[in-house]
Amino acid sequence: MDTVNNSENNSLKYESLKRNFNLFKQSKIGVLGLVIVAFFGLLALLQPFLFLTNIWDEATYHPVVGYDSQKIQATVVSCKDIDYPTPEYKTPNDCPGPEEVNIVAVAPYNPGIQEGDVIEQFIQPAPPSSKHILGTDSLGRDVFSQLMEGSQVAFVLGLLSAIVGVGISTLLGTIAAYFGGAIDAYLMRQSDLVLMLPTLPLLFIISAFAELQVWHLALVLGIFGGLGGSVITIKSQALQVKVKPFVDSARITGGSRMKILISHILPNVAPLALLYMVFSVTGAIASESILSFLGLLNIDMSWGLMISVAQADGYINQGMEYWWLVLPAGLAVTLLAGGFYLVGRGLDDVFNPRLRKR
Amino acid sequence: MLRYIVNRFIQMVVVFFLFLIISYLLFDAIPGNAFQNLLLNPSLPPYAYEETIALYGLDQPLSVRLQKYIVNFFKGDLGYSYIQFPKTAIELIAERLPRTLMLFSVVNILAFYTGFFVGKILAWRRGSKSETWITITSVFSYTVFYPWFALLMLWFFGLRMGWVPIGKFLTPSKWYDSPFDSDVVFLEMIKYMVIFSVLYFVITLLTKEIESLNLRRNIRLGSFFALLFISNFYWNTGQLSEMRFYAGDIAYHTILPVLTVTIVAFAGTALLTRTTMMEVLKDDYILTARAKGLSQKRIRDRHAARTALLPVVTSFIFTIVTIIDGSVLTETIFSWPGMGQLILESVLREDIPVAMASFSFIGVFALIAHFLADVSYAFLDPRIRIKSQG
Amino acid sequence: MSDIILDVQNLSMHYETLEGNVLAVKDVTFNVKSGESFGLVGESGCGKTSVAMTLLQLQPENSVISEGSIKLDGKELIGLSENELRKVRWDSISIVFQGAMNAWNPVIKIGEQIREALREHYPENSKQTNIDKINQLFKMVGLDESTANRFPHELSGGMKQRAVIALALSCDPKIIIADEPTTALDVVIQDQILNEIKKVQELLGLSLIYISHDIAVIAEMTDKIAVMYAGSIVEIGPTSEVFNSPKHSYTKALLDSTPSIKGEKKKLKSLDGEPPSLINKIEGCSFAPRCPNRNISCKPERDMKLIEVGHDHFVDSCSLGENYE
C-alpha cells in the first residue's frame, strides 16, 4: 500500500518538476545562466576524467605540479639603448618582439652567438597551442587544467556554503515565524547584527590567524550567510504560509507542531529558499576568489590564485599581450557567478507572479 | 518620527556594544595568544611592551580584558602599532579614515544615483533592444570578479592610455617642496565638498514650494552652476589658492578608483530598481496618473520611480556593508592609503592593535552608515513616518 | 440639452494575447448628450471597462482598435498622439476608477496629487489659486480642507472615494466616467457616494457615464442605459422605458435576478451558464446558448443587429423577448 502511494507520489512529483521546468524555459536569461553553469560543471568533471583515462598525463598537465616546456625557434636580435621608434620597434618594450630573443639574454649560455641566428628557446609562459589550449603559466603549468581545477573548487565551495546557509536560514526563519515571541525577537536582532558585520575584513582576520581550508571557508560563509538577511525574508514568507487555511485545518485535525512545521510550512518556504540558495552561490564564489586572490586562503589552485599569480608576476600590467594568463580566470569567476545569478533571476521571473508578464 | 529615530538609535547602540564585544572576542580567540607576538618584535622598546600589557590587561581574566578594551575604545587609546612603532593605532586610523570616508561617500552617492537612473530607464523601456543590452551589461558588472576588473581598469586607463595615475593617493614628486601636509589639503577638500552639498541641499529645500515645474528645475540647475562659479572664487582666497594645485593632484588620483567602484556598485541598484519599477508600473495609480494627462516623464519620475525608490533604499541599506567591503579591495588594488589597506596590511603583518582597532572602526562606520540610511528611509516613506507618530 | 458631447460609432476593439485575439468590444455605438447621465450595465467581463478605457484611450498596450470612431465634442480621439491625448484627458473627460483604494499613489499627499493635474492643465495658475480650487472641490464632495495634507493611507475608503471624485472634477471636465465607483465600499457609504455623484453632476451640469454590474444602481442614477453582453450592446434606450418594458431576453433576465423593494414579491430567477469566451469570434447570436426560452425568443441564426423598437429604444434583433418583427 505504501509503495503504491510512494510511486504515485513520485510520478506526481516528476510531472510537476517537468511542468516547472517547462515554465522555467520561458525565461531566456534563466536558460542562458543554466547553460553557463552546465558548461563549468562539465569542465569540473572533465579533468578527473582526462586524468583517469590517461589522455592527460599528470606530470605534464597537473594544475599545480605539472610542468611542460614549450620550445620555439627564436631569432636573435639586439636591443640597444637607442632612440625609439626605430624602423622595427615602436618603443623599448617592443624589443624583443615575438619569436625574437635579445642577444644579451642568451649570450652567456650560447658562446659565439650572433645577431640573426636562429636558436631554440624555452618559453614560459607559453601562448596557447594545440597541446595546451590556453597556454601555460610562468611556471610551465597548463592554464586550461588550472581552470578546470578552479571550477571544481568553485562548485564545491559555492554549493556547500549555499546548502549550509540556506539550511540554517530556512530552519531559523520558519522557527521565528512559527513560534514568534521572544525567539523571533532574538533571531531578528541577531540577523541585524550579522548583516552589519563587514564580511571581508572579518574574513581577513579569520583567515590570517587560522589556516583556512576551502571547506572551512564554505562553512564560515554558509553560517554568516544563513544567519543574515535571508532569515528575515524566509520568516516573512513563512508567516504568510502560517495563516493559510490548510495550516489551521492541520492544527484542528490534531497535527503536532513539529508535523505541521515539517509537512506544511517547510515545503511552502522551500521555493524561496531555493532561490536564495542560487543567489548565495554567486556571493560565495566571489568571496572565495577574493580571498585566494589576496593570498589569505590555504589552497593549491583556484581562479583567484591564478589571477593573483598573474598579477604578482606583472602580466596583468602588460595587458592583452599575455591574455591567456589574464582573461580566462577572471572571466571564469565572472561567468560562473553570473550564471548562477541568471538562473536565480530566471526562477524569480517565472515563479514570482508579480513579475510574470501576463 | 522622533520616536522612530530614538528607537533606532537605541538599537544601534546595543548592536554597537555587541559588535565591540564580538570583535574583541574574535581577536582573543586567535590561537596561541596573538598578543605574545609583540614579544618577538625587536623594534618595540621595553616600555611600550609594558604599557601594552597594562593597557589591554593581558595578564588579567577575560571579563576584565573585555571591559578594558571597551573603555579604551571610547577613550580612543588602543596602544602602539607593533610595526610602525612610535605611532599609535588611533593615530594611524585618524590619518586613514577621512580618505576612506571620502571615497566611500562619493562612490555611494554616484552608484546609487546612476543605478537608480539606469534601472528606471530599463523598466520604462521594457522589451526594447536597448533594455536587453543594458541588462546584460548590468548583470556583468554586478557579478564581475572585482579585483580582476579593477586591475584591468588600472591597466587600460592607467598604463595603456595613460589618462590617469596608476593608483596611490598623490604624486610624491609634486609634493616634495609642498608647504602643506597632504592631510591638511585633504581635509580642506572634504570641508569644501560638505559646504557645497549642504548649500545645494538648502536650495533644493527652498525651491520645493515653487509651483511651476520648469521654473523649479531651472532654478535648481542655475544655482548648481552658480555654486560652481562661486567655488572658483572660494578656491582663490588666501591659503586655498596655494593649496589648489595640491588638491587638484589628489582629486586627479581619485578619478579611477571612484569610476571603478561606481561601475561595479551601480549594477545591483539598477537591477533591483528595474524589478521594483516593473511591479509598480502595474499598479492602478499609474493608470490614474496617465488618465490625469500627466507627461510620461512625470509619471515615470514622480509616480513610478518615487514609489519604487522605497524597496531600493531598503536593500541599499543592506548592501552598505558590501560596498565597504568593495572599498577595502579598491584601496588594496589602487594603493589608496585608507582603512581597507590598513586592515589588510595589519592583518598580514600581524599588527594586532591596529588590526583590532581598524576592524572595530570599520564596523562602527558600517553601523553609522546603516543608521543614517535607516533614518533617511523613514523620511522617504510616509507610512513609517505616521506610524511612529501615533 | 440636445447637443451630443460624446459620440461613439461602431467601436470594435480586441486584445492580442498568447491564446488568440480576445474581442472585448464589438461594434458599439452610443452617444451621450450634454448634462445627460448614461448607464452601461452588464456582467463582469462583458467589456464595460474596456469601453471606458478606450474612451480615454488608456487601453493596455496589447489592445487594437480595429474600427470605429470616438468623437468628443466633435473631436476625433482615435489616432491622436499621446501628447494631444494628454491635453484632452482630465480637461474634457475624466474618470473615477474601479476601486479608489489603489487610485492614489501611497507616497504622495492627496492635495499634491490633485494639484498635479491642475498644474498640468492650467500651468499659469498660482499655487494659491490651485489650493482654493481644491478646497472648493473638497467642500463640494463633503470633505474637510485638511484632507489635502493627508496621505492616502490616512483616509477611510469612503473618504478616498470622495477625494477621487474631487480629483475627477478638478479640471472642469465636460464628461465624467464612473467605472463601478462603489464596488469596494459598504452599503451605507455606497449610497452616500452615489448621492454625491448625482448631486455634483446636477450642480455642474456634467455628462456622466456610469458603469456598473448593478442594474438597480444604474436605474437610480441614469437617464439612458445600454445593456452590454459579450462585448456588444444588446439593448439601449431611455432608462425608464428599458426598465418598464425590457425587450431583450438578457435584459429581462438581468431584471429578474434583481430584487425590487417596491412592487410585487417575486421569486428571483438566476441565469444559467456563463458568458461565452471572447477569444473566438462568435458567429450569429452570442446570447443564444443561454437564452432561457430558446424556442420562442432566440434566433441563433440571425446576426446581431440593433433595431428600433420604440422612441430612442434599440434592441438587438437576435434575442428579442417576443416575436418582434
mmCIF file of C-alpha atoms in Angstrom, chain A residues 161-284:
data_model
loop_
_atom_site.group_PDB
_atom_site.id
_atom_site.type_symbol
_atom_site.label_atom_id
_atom_site.label_comp_id
_atom_site.label_asym_id
_atom_site.label_seq_id
_atom_site.Cartn_x
_atom_site.Cartn_y
_atom_site.Cartn_z
ATOM 1 C CA SER A 161 28.165 27.148 1.527
ATOM 2 C CA ALA A 162 24.819 27.705 -0.144
ATOM 3 C CA ILE A 163 23.393 24.489 1.296
ATOM 4 C CA VAL A 164 24.698 25.265 4.777
ATOM 5 C CA GLY A 165 23.455 28.835 4.573
ATOM 6 C CA VAL A 166 20.027 28.035 3.254
ATOM 7 C CA GLY A 167 19.636 25.166 5.705
ATOM 8 C CA ILE A 168 20.315 27.477 8.615
ATOM 9 C CA SER A 169 18.177 30.346 7.389
ATOM 10 C CA THR A 170 15.230 28.136 6.470
ATOM 11 C CA LEU A 171 15.298 26.475 9.850
ATOM 12 C CA LEU A 172 15.643 29.718 11.780
ATOM 13 C CA GLY A 173 13.201 31.582 9.559
ATOM 14 C CA THR A 174 10.428 29.038 9.972
ATOM 15 C CA ILE A 175 11.095 28.745 13.692
ATOM 16 C CA ALA A 176 10.916 32.518 14.077
ATOM 17 C CA ALA A 177 7.676 32.626 12.142
ATOM 18 C CA TYR A 178 6.058 29.668 13.827
ATOM 19 C CA PHE A 179 6.935 30.292 17.433
ATOM 20 C CA GLY A 180 7.152 34.086 17.365
ATOM 21 C CA GLY A 181 7.607 35.955 20.626
ATOM 22 C CA ALA A 182 10.987 36.097 22.281
ATOM 23 C CA ILE A 183 12.587 33.565 19.952
ATOM 24 C CA ASP A 184 11.532 35.640 16.987
ATOM 25 C CA ALA A 185 12.771 38.895 18.504
ATOM 26 C CA TYR A 186 16.110 37.336 19.367
ATOM 27 C CA LEU A 187 16.611 35.846 15.905
ATOM 28 C CA MET A 188 15.745 39.105 14.196
ATOM 29 C CA ARG A 189 18.197 41.130 16.290
ATOM 30 C CA GLN A 190 20.820 38.520 15.574
ATOM 31 C CA SER A 191 20.232 38.910 11.839
ATOM 32 C CA ASP A 192 20.537 42.661 12.170
ATOM 33 C CA LEU A 193 23.862 42.256 13.867
ATOM 34 C CA VAL A 194 25.222 39.755 11.353
ATOM 35 C CA LEU A 195 24.071 41.954 8.494
ATOM 36 C CA MET A 196 26.146 44.797 9.806
ATOM 37 C CA LEU A 197 29.361 42.827 10.150
ATOM 38 C CA PRO A 198 31.839 43.907 7.499
ATOM 39 C CA THR A 199 32.303 40.496 5.909
ATOM 40 C CA LEU A 200 35.534 40.961 4.080
ATOM 41 C CA PRO A 201 37.613 42.420 6.931
ATOM 42 C CA LEU A 202 36.165 39.715 9.134
ATOM 43 C CA LEU A 203 37.288 37.034 6.706
ATOM 44 C CA PHE A 204 40.700 38.716 6.544
ATOM 45 C CA ILE A 205 41.050 38.319 10.247
ATOM 46 C CA ILE A 206 39.760 34.780 10.430
ATOM 47 C CA SER A 207 41.909 33.635 7.556
ATOM 48 C CA ALA A 208 45.030 35.421 8.658
ATOM 49 C CA PHE A 209 45.085 33.901 12.081
ATOM 50 C CA ALA A 210 43.651 30.499 11.344
ATOM 51 C CA GLU A 211 44.709 28.401 8.391
ATOM 52 C CA LEU A 212 41.613 28.434 6.238
ATOM 53 C CA GLN A 213 40.842 25.420 4.083
ATOM 54 C CA VAL A 214 38.225 25.601 1.372
ATOM 55 C CA TRP A 215 35.622 23.743 3.375
ATOM 56 C CA HIS A 216 36.280 25.926 6.416
ATOM 57 C CA LEU A 217 35.575 28.914 4.261
ATOM 58 C CA ALA A 218 32.427 27.260 2.905
ATOM 59 C CA LEU A 219 31.204 26.732 6.449
ATOM 60 C CA VAL A 220 32.049 30.252 7.556
ATOM 61 C CA LEU A 221 30.398 31.794 4.519
ATOM 62 C CA GLY A 222 27.418 29.499 4.899
ATOM 63 C CA ILE A 223 26.936 30.322 8.546
ATOM 64 C CA PHE A 224 27.237 34.073 8.064
ATOM 65 C CA GLY A 225 25.002 33.989 5.029
ATOM 66 C CA GLY A 226 22.494 31.815 6.834
ATOM 67 C CA LEU A 227 22.265 33.997 9.920
ATOM 68 C CA GLY A 228 21.918 37.233 7.984
ATOM 69 C CA GLY A 229 19.208 38.847 5.917
ATOM 70 C CA SER A 230 17.802 35.659 4.425
ATOM 71 C CA VAL A 231 16.334 34.682 7.807
ATOM 72 C CA ILE A 232 14.184 37.818 7.678
ATOM 73 C CA THR A 233 12.917 37.114 4.171
ATOM 74 C CA ILE A 234 12.207 33.466 4.815
ATOM 75 C CA LYS A 235 10.446 34.362 8.030
ATOM 76 C CA SER A 236 8.098 36.724 6.254
ATOM 77 C CA GLN A 237 7.354 34.055 3.678
ATOM 78 C CA ALA A 238 6.688 31.516 6.414
ATOM 79 C CA LEU A 239 4.409 33.987 8.148
ATOM 80 C CA GLN A 240 2.308 34.197 5.022
ATOM 81 C CA VAL A 241 2.060 30.421 4.879
ATOM 82 C CA LYS A 242 1.272 30.156 8.561
ATOM 83 C CA VAL A 243 -2.045 31.974 8.227
ATOM 84 C CA LYS A 244 -3.194 29.899 5.261
ATOM 85 C CA PRO A 245 -6.307 27.801 5.913
ATOM 86 C CA PHE A 246 -4.586 24.459 5.387
ATOM 87 C CA VAL A 247 -2.323 25.081 8.343
ATOM 88 C CA ASP A 248 -5.339 25.795 10.512
ATOM 89 C CA SER A 249 -7.075 22.673 9.323
ATOM 90 C CA ALA A 250 -3.967 20.618 10.033
ATOM 91 C CA ARG A 251 -3.947 22.022 13.551
ATOM 92 C CA ILE A 252 -7.631 21.340 14.080
ATOM 93 C CA THR A 253 -7.272 17.757 12.925
ATOM 94 C CA GLY A 254 -4.666 17.309 15.626
ATOM 95 C CA GLY A 255 -1.357 17.615 13.831
ATOM 96 C CA SER A 256 1.553 18.142 16.172
ATOM 97 C CA ARG A 257 3.560 21.351 15.922
ATOM 98 C CA MET A 258 6.575 19.556 14.535
ATOM 99 C CA LYS A 259 4.498 17.759 11.963
ATOM 100 C CA ILE A 260 2.837 20.950 10.774
ATOM 101 C CA LEU A 261 6.182 22.683 10.609
ATOM 102 C CA ILE A 262 7.780 19.920 8.581
ATOM 103 C CA SER A 263 4.975 18.817 6.316
ATOM 104 C CA HIS A 264 3.141 22.078 5.707
ATOM 105 C CA ILE A 265 5.263 25.101 6.298
ATOM 106 C CA LEU A 266 8.674 23.922 5.125
ATOM 107 C CA PRO A 267 7.545 22.754 1.673
ATOM 108 C CA ASN A 268 5.917 26.106 1.064
ATOM 109 C CA VAL A 269 9.003 28.018 2.051
ATOM 110 C CA ALA A 270 11.269 25.753 0.003
ATOM 111 C CA PRO A 271 10.955 27.548 -3.363
ATOM 112 C CA LEU A 272 12.054 30.828 -1.853
ATOM 113 C CA ALA A 273 14.873 29.072 -0.024
ATOM 114 C CA LEU A 274 15.987 27.523 -3.291
ATOM 115 C CA LEU A 275 16.052 30.949 -4.871
ATOM 116 C CA TYR A 276 18.190 32.236 -2.021
ATOM 117 C CA MET A 277 20.496 29.288 -2.417
ATOM 118 C CA VAL A 278 21.101 30.055 -6.067
ATOM 119 C CA PHE A 279 21.806 33.704 -5.339
ATOM 120 C CA SER A 280 24.111 32.937 -2.451
ATOM 121 C CA VAL A 281 26.294 30.724 -4.634
ATOM 122 C CA THR A 282 27.185 33.892 -6.548
ATOM 123 C CA GLY A 283 28.405 35.560 -3.381
ATOM 124 C CA ALA A 284 30.316 32.524 -2.164
#
